[in-house]
């Protein structure tokens, strides 16, 4: 029954998506009809089908319905409840269901906006039609019945028809066939039931990935209509920022998960799938900034279409890399026919989008002259250039080994040295451009004006770097990180103080209260500035924790003590315990500093009954000064071998990254207070 109900939900969403696409294109051509009413039922069908499919799958997982292949092979009776819920998106088929649900949510929000529009909304109708096509594709992947082309290659409700020793060996795509039920499931991949962030990180990424389909849909609608101007940008600004915010949070939480789970002492390894999430983030960041230039000055119109098409295409590429099995990655757990389907869809998106762009761009884009390179527009152009080059570097480094193997048969890896050598200088340049941009006037700016606005932050940042040299820190990357991150943060704080002081004088209130008023009165601008501040914190945390890190491997017998980075590490004893879903073996470690015990840690190895893979879980002693990171390499009755790292101020990475994403979400989700008659001063450099 579960398979039949889930299959019906998928079919409802699939048929509704087809109806949405067809009726949306008709509504786009016929400007006289009420778009909201015309598309209401297809939208409700998509939302209802997607919500039902996800709910049925989750209920079946929680009930341990092992007659469903996906559940039998990805869950177990001993799996903790939170990880059972996360199993709904932990593997291929479930992740596509979640993708469909998130897509349905965005379809619904776009329809709500279209329904509130006065008169005919051809732009909104076209956007919903494009979203209907995208939804049609993803629910087509999940269709029950015989697999054909894209259809049915990722059916989450396949029924088990032949049992394996544990889980399901053979399954049918037909929900009505007689099924068999496994006594026990295989359980999730051990890496995916080892930390609570597994329940949070993927949904955040999916909201970021899927949200980028909304600006893409409006851009395609504007091209099809030959509609010039900034209407499509204004309509999609909120969705783009929300998607960017969730994508940022997803990337940061993914790095935190890697740090807390994998035991290698890091959070970013330039893994191909890490890069696949970073690529759309880079291009979306460029789009957010260049969209401001088009809205203010009418420039970069054609470039914005290229950026939004590229961003959406890169989200599909990321899904392909994650779920196709074409690369070896900690994120890739499946070999599936979904790979060719995603690749064909990506090719179709690129061909159709750029052909439409080439044939209509003369109708929708103009090219106003740039008055001066020394202007806000000039800095945005530099920002876009740096972000685009950054993305090209990451894309080439990610795909080059795959193409070389496919066409030449050679296996070549592009490792961390290549990415670091290229990415670190670009990152420093981006931080400087981000600091200078907000204080640079539009149209044209005098060098003396810009210098007056950045003079104090630049001097303090240089002093901070000089202090690091005096303290015997001579690493070039460390000094540049301190210099650029400090400069950016101080420019933002100076900018805020400038606006707050004027408001304080006008309202006769304290400067801190005035600063809060300024930020709440223009949440869009200050949300972006706080996000920039978060990026600077993240960059500073990366510079400090990477370049000042201490690494050691120590071997201890019970009662022995060794010292790493000023911490005395004492091995107390070995322990083992049986937990509901795993057997744990670990070492009890006492951490002391200056003769005082500061923590007791338990790095451990986890063995799962449904897997032969042993998963190490590191122990982390966290303090304001940094993290002492202990990873268990091996243990027996005589001794323990520990990998030990000391990461100063690594918490700045998490705080900065989360602040960057949350600030943008705050700027869009918090309602602005009504403005009173006292004008709020513009930020420094915001002259028209």
mmCIF file of C-alpha atoms in Angstrom, residues 12 118 163 175 208 255 339 352 473 488 578 604 608:
data_model
loop_
_atom_site.group_PDB
_atom_site.id
_atom_site.type_symbol
_atom_site.label_atom_id
_atom_site.label_comp_id
_atom_site.label_asym_id
_atom_site.label_seq_id
_atom_site.Cartn_x
_atom_site.Cartn_y
_atom_site.Cartn_z
ATOM 1 C CA UNK A 12 -0.125 13.640 -9.357
ATOM 2 C CA UNK A 118 -2.544 43.530 -10.732
ATOM 3 C CA UNK A 163 15.634 -10.445 -0.381
ATOM 4 C CA UNK A 175 4.132 -0.698 -7.198
ATOM 5 C CA UNK A 208 20.045 26.930 -2.025
ATOM 6 C CA UNK A 255 32.424 21.936 6.282
ATOM 7 C CA UNK A 339 23.638 10.217 -14.244
ATOM 8 C CA UNK A 352 17.964 26.046 -25.005
ATOM 9 C CA UNK A 473 54.503 35.577 12.603
ATOM 10 C CA UNK A 488 37.048 44.822 5.276
ATOM 11 C CA UNK A 578 27.308 -1.201 22.906
ATOM 12 C CA UNK A 604 36.417 6.691 19.337
ATOM 13 C CA UNK A 608 27.974 -0.789 12.702
#
